[in-house]
PDB file of C-alpha atoms in Angstrom:
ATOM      1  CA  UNK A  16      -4.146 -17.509   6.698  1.00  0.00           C
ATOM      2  CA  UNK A  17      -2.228 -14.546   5.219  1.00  0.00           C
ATOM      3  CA  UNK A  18       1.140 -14.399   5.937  1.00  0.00           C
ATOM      4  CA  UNK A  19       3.905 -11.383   4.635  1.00  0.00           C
ATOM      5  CA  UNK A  20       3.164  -8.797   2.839  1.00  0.00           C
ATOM      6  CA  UNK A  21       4.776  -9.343  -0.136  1.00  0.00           C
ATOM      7  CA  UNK A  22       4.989  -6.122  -2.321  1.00  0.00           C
ATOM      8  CA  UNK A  23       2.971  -2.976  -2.551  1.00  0.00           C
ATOM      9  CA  UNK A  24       2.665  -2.274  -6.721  1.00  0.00           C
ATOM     10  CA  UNK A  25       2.181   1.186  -7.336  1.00  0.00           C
ATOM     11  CA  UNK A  26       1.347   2.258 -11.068  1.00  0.00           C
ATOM     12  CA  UNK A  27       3.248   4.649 -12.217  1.00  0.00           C
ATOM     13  CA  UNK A  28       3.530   6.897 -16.176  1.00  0.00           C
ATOM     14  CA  UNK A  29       7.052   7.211 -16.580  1.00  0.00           C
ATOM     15  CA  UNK A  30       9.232   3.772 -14.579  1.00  0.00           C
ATOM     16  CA  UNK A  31      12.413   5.800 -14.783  1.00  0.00           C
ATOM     17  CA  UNK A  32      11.408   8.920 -12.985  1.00  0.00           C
ATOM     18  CA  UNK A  33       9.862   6.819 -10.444  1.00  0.00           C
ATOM     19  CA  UNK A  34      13.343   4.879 -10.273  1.00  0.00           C
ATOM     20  CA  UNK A  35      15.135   8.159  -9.858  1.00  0.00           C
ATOM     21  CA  UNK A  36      12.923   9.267  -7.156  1.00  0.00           C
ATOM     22  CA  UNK A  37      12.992   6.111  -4.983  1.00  0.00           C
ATOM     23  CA  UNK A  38      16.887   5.823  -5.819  1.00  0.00           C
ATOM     24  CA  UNK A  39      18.117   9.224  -5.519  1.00  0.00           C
ATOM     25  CA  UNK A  40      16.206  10.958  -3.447  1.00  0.00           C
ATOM     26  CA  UNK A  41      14.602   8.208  -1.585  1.00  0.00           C
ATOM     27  CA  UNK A  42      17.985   6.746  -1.445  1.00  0.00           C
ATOM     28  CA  UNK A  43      16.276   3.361  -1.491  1.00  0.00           C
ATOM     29  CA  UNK A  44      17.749   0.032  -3.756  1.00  0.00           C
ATOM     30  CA  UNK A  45      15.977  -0.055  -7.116  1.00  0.00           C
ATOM     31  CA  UNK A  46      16.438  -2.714  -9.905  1.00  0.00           C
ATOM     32  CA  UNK A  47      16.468  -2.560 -13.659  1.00  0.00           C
ATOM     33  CA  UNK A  48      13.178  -2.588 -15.435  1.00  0.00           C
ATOM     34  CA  UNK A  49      11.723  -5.789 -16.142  1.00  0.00           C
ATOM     35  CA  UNK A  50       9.167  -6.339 -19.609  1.00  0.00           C
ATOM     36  CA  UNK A  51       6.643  -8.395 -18.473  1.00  0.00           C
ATOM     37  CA  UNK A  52       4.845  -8.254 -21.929  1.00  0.00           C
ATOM     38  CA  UNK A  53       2.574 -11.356 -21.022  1.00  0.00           C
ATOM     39  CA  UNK A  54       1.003  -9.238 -17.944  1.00  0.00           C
ATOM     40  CA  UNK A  55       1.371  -5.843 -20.083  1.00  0.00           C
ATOM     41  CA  UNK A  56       3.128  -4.291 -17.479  1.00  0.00           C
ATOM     42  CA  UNK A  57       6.981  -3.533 -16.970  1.00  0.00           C
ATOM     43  CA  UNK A  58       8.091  -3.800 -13.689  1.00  0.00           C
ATOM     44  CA  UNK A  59      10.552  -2.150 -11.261  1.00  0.00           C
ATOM     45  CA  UNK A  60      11.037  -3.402  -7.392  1.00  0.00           C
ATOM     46  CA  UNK A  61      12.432  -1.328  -4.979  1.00  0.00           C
ATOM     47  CA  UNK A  62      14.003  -3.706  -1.982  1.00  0.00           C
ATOM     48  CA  UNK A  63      12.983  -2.834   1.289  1.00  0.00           C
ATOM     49  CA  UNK A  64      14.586  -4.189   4.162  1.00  0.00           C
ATOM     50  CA  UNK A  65      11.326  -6.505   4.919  1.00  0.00           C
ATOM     51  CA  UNK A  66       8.956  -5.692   1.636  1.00  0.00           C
ATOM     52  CA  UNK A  67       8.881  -4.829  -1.696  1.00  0.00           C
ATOM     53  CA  UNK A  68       7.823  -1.886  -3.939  1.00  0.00           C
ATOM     54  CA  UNK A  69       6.899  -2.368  -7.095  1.00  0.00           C
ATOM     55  CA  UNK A  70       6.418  -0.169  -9.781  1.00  0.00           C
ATOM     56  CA  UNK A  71       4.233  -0.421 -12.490  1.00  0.00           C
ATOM     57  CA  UNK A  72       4.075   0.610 -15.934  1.00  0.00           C
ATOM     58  CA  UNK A  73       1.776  -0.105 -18.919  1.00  0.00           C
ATOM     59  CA  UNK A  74       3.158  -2.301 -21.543  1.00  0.00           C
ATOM     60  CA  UNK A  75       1.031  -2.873 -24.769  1.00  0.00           C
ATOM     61  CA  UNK A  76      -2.289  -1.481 -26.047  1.00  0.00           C
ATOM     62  CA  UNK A  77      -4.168  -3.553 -23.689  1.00  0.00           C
ATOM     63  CA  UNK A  78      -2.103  -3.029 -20.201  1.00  0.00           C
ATOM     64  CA  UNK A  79      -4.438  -3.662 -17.298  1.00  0.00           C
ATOM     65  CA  UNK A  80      -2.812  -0.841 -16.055  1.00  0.00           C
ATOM     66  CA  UNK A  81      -3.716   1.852 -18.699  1.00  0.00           C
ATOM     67  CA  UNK A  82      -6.647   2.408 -17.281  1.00  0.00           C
ATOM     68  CA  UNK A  83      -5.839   2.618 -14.131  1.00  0.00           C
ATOM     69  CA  UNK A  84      -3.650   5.396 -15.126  1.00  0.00           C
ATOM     70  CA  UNK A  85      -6.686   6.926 -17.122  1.00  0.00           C
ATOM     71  CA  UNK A  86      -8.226   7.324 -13.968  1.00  0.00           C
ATOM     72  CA  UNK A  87      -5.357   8.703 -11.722  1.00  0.00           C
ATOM     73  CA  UNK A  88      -3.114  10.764 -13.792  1.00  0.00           C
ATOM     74  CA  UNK A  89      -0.347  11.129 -11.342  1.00  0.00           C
ATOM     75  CA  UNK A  90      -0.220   7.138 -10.537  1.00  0.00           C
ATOM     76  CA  UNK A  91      -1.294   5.848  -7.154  1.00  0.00           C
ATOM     77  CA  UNK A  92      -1.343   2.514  -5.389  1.00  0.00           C
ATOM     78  CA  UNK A  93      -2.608  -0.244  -7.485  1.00  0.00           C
ATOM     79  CA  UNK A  94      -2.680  -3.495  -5.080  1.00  0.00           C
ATOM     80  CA  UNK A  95      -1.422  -5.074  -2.082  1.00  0.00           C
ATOM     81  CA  UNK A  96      -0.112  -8.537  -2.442  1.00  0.00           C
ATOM     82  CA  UNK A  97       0.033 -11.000   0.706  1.00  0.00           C
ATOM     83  CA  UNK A  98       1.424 -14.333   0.900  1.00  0.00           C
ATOM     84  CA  UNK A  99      -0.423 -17.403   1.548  1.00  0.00           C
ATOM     85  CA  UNK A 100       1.004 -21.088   2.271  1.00  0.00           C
ATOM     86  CA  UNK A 101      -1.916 -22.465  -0.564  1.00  0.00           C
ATOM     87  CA  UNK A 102      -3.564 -20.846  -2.907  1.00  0.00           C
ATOM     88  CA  UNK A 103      -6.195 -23.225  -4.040  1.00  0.00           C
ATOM     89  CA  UNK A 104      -7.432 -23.832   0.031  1.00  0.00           C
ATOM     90  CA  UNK A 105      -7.264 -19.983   0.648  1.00  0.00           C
ATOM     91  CA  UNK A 106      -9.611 -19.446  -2.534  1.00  0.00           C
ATOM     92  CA  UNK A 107     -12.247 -22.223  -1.263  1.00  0.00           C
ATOM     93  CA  UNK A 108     -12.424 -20.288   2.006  1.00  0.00           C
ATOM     94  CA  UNK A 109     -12.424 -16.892   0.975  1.00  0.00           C
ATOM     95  CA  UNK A 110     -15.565 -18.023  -1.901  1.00  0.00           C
ATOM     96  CA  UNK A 111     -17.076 -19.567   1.451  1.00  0.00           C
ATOM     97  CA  UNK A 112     -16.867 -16.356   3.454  1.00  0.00           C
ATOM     98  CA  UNK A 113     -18.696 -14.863   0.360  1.00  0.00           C
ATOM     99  CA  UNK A 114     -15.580 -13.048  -1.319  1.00  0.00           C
ATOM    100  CA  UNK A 115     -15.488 -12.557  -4.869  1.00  0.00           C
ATOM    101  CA  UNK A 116     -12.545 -14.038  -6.649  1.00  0.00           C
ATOM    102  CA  UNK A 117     -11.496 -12.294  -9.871  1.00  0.00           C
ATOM    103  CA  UNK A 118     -11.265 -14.102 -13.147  1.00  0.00           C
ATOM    104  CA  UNK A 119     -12.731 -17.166 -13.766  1.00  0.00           C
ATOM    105  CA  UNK A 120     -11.807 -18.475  -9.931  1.00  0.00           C
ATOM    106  CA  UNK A 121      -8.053 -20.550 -11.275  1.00  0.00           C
ATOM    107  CA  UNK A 122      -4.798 -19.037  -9.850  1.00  0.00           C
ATOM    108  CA  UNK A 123      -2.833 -17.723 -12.688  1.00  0.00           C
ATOM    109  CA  UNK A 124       1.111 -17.697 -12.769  1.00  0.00           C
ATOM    110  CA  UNK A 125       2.053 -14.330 -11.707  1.00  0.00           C
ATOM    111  CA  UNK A 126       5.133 -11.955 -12.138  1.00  0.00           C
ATOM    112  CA  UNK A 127       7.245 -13.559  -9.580  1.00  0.00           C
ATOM    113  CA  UNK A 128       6.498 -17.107 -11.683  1.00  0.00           C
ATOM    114  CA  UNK A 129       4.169 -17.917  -8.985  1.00  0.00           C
ATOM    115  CA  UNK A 130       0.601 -18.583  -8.563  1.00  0.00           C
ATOM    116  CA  UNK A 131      -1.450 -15.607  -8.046  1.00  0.00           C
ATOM    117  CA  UNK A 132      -5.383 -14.613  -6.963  1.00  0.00           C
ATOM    118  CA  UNK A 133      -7.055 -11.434  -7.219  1.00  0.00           C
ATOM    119  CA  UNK A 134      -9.715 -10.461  -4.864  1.00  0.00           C
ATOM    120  CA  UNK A 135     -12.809  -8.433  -5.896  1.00  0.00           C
ATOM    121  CA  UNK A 136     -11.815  -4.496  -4.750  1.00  0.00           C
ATOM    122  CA  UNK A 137     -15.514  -3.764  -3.108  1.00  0.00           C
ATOM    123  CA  UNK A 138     -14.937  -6.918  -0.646  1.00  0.00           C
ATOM    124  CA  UNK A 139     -11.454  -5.368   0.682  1.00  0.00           C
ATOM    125  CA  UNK A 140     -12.121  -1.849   1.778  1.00  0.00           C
ATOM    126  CA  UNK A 141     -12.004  -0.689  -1.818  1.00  0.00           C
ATOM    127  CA  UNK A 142      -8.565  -2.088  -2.356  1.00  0.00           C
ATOM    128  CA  UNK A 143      -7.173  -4.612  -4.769  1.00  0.00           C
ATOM    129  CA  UNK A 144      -5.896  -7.516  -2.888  1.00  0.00           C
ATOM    130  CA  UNK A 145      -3.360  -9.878  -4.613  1.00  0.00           C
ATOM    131  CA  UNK A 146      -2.730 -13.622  -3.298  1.00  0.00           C
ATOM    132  CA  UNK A 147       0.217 -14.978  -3.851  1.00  0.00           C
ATOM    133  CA  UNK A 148       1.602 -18.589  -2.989  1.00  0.00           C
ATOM    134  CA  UNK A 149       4.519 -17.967  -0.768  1.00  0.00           C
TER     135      UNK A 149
ATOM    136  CA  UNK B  27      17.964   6.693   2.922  1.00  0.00           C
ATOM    137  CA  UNK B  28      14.028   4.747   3.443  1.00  0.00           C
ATOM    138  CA  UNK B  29      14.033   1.638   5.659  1.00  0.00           C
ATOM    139  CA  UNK B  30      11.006  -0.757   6.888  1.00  0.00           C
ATOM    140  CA  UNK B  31       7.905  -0.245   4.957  1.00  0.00           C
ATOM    141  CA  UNK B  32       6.580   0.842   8.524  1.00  0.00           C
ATOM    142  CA  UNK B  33       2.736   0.332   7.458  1.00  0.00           C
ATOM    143  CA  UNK B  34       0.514   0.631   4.755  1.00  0.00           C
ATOM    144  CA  UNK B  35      -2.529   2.602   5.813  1.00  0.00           C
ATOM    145  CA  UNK B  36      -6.079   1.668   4.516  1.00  0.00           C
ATOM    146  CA  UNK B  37      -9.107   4.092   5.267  1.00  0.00           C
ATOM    147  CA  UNK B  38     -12.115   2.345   6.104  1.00  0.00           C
ATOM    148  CA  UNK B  39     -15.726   3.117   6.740  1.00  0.00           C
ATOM    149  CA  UNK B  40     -16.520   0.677   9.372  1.00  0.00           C
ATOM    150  CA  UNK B  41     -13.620  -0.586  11.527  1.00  0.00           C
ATOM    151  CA  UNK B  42     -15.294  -3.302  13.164  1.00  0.00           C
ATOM    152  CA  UNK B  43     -16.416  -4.961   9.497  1.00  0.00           C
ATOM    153  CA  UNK B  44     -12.838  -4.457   8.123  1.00  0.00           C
ATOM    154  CA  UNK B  45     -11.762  -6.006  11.441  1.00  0.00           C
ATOM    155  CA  UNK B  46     -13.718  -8.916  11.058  1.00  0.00           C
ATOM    156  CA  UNK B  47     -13.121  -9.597   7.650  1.00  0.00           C
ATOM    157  CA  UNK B  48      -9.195  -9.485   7.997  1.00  0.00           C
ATOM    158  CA  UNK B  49      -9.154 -11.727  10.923  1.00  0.00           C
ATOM    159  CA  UNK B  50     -12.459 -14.073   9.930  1.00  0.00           C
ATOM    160  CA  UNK B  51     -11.856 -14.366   6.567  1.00  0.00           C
ATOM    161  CA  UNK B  52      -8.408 -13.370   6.278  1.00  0.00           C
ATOM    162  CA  UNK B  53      -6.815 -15.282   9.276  1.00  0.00           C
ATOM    163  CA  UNK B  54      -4.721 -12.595  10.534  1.00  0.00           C
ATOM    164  CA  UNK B  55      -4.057 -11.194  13.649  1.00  0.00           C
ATOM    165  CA  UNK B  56      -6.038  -7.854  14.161  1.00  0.00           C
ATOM    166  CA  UNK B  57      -5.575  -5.427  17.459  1.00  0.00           C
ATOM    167  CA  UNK B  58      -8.232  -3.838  19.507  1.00  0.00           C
ATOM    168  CA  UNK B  59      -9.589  -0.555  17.949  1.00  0.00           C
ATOM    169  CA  UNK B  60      -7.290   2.257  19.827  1.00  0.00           C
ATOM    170  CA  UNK B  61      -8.723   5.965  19.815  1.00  0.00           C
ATOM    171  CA  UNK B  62      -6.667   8.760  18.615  1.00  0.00           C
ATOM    172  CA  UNK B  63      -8.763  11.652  19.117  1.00  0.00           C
ATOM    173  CA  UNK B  64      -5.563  14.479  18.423  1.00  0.00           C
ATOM    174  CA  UNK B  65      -5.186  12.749  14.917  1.00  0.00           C
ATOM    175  CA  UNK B  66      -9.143  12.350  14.120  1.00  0.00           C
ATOM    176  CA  UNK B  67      -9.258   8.582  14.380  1.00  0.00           C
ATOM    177  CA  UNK B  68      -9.830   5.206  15.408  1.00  0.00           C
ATOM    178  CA  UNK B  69      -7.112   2.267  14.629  1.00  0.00           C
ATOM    179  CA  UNK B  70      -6.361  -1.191  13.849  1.00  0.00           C
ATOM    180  CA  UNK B  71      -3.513  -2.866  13.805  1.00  0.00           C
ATOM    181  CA  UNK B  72      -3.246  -6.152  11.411  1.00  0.00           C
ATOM    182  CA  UNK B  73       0.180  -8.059  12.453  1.00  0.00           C
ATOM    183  CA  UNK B  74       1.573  -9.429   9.206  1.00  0.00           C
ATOM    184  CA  UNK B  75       5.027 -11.424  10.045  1.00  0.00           C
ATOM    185  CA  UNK B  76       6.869  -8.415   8.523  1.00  0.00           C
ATOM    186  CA  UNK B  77       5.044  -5.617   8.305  1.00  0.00           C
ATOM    187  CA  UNK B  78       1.617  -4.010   9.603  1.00  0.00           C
ATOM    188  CA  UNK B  79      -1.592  -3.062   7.706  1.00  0.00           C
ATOM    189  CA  UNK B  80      -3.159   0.301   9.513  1.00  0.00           C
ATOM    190  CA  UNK B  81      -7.093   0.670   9.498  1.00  0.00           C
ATOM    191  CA  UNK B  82      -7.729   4.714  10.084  1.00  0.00           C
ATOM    192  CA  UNK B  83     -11.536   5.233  10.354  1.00  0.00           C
ATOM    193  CA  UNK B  84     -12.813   8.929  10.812  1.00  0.00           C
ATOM    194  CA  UNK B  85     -12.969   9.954  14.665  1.00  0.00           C
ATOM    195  CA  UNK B  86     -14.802  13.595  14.982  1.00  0.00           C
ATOM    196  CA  UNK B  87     -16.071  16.136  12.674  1.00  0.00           C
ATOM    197  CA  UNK B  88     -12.608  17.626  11.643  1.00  0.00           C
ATOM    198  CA  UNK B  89     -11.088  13.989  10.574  1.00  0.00           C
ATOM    199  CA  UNK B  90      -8.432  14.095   7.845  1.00  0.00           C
ATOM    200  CA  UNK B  91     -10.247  10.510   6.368  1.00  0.00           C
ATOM    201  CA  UNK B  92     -13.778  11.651   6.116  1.00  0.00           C
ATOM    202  CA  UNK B  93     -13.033  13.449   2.666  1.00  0.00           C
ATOM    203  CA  UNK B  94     -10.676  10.832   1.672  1.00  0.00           C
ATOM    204  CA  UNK B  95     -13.641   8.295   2.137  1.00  0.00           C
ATOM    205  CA  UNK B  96     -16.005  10.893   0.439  1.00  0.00           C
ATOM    206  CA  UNK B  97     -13.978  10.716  -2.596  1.00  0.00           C
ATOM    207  CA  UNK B  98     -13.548   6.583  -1.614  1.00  0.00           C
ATOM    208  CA  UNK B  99     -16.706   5.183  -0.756  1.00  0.00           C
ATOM    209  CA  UNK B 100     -15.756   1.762  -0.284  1.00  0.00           C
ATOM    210  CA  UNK B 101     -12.427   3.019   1.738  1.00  0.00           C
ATOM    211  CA  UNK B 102      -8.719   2.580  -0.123  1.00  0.00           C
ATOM    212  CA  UNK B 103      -5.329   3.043   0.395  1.00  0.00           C
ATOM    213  CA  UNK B 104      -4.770   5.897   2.159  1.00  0.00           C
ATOM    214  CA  UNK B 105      -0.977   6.099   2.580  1.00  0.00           C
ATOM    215  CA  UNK B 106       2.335   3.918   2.776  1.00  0.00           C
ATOM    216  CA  UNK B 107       5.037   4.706   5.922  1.00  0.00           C
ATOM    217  CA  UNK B 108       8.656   4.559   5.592  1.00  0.00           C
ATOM    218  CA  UNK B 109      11.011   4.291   8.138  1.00  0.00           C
ATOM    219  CA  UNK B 110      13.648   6.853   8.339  1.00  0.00           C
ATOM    220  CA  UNK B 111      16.579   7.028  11.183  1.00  0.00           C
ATOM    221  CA  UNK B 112      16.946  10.530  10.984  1.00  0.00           C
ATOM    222  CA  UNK B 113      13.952  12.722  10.164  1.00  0.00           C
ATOM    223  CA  UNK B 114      15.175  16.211  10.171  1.00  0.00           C
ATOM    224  CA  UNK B 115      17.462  14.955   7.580  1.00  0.00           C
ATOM    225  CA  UNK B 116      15.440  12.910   5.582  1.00  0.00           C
ATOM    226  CA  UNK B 117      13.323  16.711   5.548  1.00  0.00           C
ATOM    227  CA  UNK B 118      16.254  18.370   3.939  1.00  0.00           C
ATOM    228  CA  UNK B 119      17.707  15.950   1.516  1.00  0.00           C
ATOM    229  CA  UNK B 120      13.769  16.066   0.523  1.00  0.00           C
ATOM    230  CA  UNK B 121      13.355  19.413   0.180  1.00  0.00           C
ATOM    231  CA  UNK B 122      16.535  19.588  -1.656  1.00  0.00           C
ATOM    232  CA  UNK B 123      15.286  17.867  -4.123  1.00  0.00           C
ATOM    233  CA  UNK B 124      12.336  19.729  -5.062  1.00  0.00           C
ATOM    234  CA  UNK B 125      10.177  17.461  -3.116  1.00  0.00           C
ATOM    235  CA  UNK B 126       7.394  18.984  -0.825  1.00  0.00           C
ATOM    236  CA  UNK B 127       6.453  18.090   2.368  1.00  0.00           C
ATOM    237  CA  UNK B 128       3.242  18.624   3.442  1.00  0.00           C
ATOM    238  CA  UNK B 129       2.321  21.274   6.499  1.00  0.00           C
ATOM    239  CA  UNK B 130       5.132  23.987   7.898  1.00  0.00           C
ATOM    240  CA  UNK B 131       7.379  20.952   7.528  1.00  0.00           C
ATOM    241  CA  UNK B 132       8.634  20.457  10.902  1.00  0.00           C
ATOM    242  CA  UNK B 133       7.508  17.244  12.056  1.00  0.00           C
ATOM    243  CA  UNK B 134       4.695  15.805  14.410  1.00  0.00           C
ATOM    244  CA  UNK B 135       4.174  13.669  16.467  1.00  0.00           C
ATOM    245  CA  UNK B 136       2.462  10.364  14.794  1.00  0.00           C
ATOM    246  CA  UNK B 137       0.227   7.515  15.784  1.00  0.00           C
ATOM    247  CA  UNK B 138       3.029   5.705  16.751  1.00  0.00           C
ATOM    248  CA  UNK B 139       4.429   8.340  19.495  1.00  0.00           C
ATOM    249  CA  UNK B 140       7.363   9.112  16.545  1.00  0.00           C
ATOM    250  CA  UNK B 141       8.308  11.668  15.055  1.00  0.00           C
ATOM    251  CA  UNK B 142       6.655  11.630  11.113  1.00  0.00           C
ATOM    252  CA  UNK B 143       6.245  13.885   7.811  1.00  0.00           C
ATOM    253  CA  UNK B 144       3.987  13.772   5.026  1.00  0.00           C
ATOM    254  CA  UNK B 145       5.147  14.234   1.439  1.00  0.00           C
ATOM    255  CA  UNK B 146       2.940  15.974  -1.506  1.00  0.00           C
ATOM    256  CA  UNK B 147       1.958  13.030  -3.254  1.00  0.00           C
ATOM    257  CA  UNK B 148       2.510  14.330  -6.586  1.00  0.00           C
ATOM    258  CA  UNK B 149       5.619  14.445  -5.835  1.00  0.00           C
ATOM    259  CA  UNK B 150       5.531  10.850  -5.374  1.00  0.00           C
ATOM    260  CA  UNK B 151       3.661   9.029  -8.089  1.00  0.00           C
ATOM    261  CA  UNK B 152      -0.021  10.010  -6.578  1.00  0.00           C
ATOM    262  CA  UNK B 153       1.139   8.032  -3.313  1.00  0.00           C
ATOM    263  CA  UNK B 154       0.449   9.905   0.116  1.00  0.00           C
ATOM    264  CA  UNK B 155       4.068   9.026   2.041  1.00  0.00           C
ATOM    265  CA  UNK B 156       4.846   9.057   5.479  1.00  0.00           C
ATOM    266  CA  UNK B 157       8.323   9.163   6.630  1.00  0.00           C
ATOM    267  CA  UNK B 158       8.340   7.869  10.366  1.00  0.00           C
ATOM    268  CA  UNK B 159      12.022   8.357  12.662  1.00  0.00           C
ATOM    269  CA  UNK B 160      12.764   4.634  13.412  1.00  0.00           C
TER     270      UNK B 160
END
């Protein structure tokens, strides 16, 4: 059912520093930052040659990603996302298979304009697992 | 400088339940668990189409996961891997730039049978990073 991984967000306190580090001394390919005010975040993807990075940053008092921060100062990895060919048959089977579905169940359009799930943490090996129609 | 995202690692408490859920539920294609008793653990492999996911679960007393999962009940991300095509360099231009890698700094031998290095992870946005010679 899954299929790519599509990025690997990690939240980070200060997007240009992290930009630096992945550009300069990382030496990887980093984009401009992106305001994503609807998903309180501002965004930054570093292009791997088969993945992305992508960085993180609250935007706006109530930034899912504040608290995140709250809790690990430094940043740290937020979520993995993986692809899947449809959304909506992916969610029926994972609910099936007893997996909690964030939210109130309905994909929502996520920051690549696409729709997205998130799956409950404590069902994934304590890690937040992102759908995303490929 | 960074290539492939080699693997993301996620520590887990019970191998054969993380197994099962990623290929059950998931619908991806999950290895057999493969002991690696000289770096205190037991692996999975989860073949995405362009990447791989790495299960670690503590093998032996000394295991570098078992405080990880301590501090992670539930398991987590433990670390990302980036490819590299010359270590000893990557090391330098690293260390260059005020980055620290973790140990005496001269690499080891990884999971993979490669050549790999650690970086202090707050030096890198509270993200554990291996750099693995491609």
């Amino acid at each position: 059912m899954i299929g790519r991984l599509n990025h690997v967000a990690i939240a980070v306190r200060d997007l240009e520093a992290a930009s630096r580090l992945y550009r300069d001394t990382l030496g990887a390919s980093v984009s401009a930052p992106l305001a994503q005010p609807e998903h309180g975040v501002t965004v930054v993807f570093v292009e791997l040659p088969n993945t992305k990075i992508e960085f993180l940053e609250p935007l706006g008092a109530s930034s899912p990603i504040a608290r995140f921060l709250d809790k690990n100062p430094d940043g740290g990895i937020h979520h993995v996302c993986y692809e899947v060919d449809d959304i909506l048959a992916a969610r029926d089977r994972l609910k099936a298979g007893g997996a909690r579905v964030l939210g109130d169940g309905e994909p929502r359009t996520g920051a690549h304009g696409k729709p997205v799930l998130f799956l409950h943490p404590k069902d994934f090996n304590g890690t937040l697992v992102e759908l995303e129609q490929a």
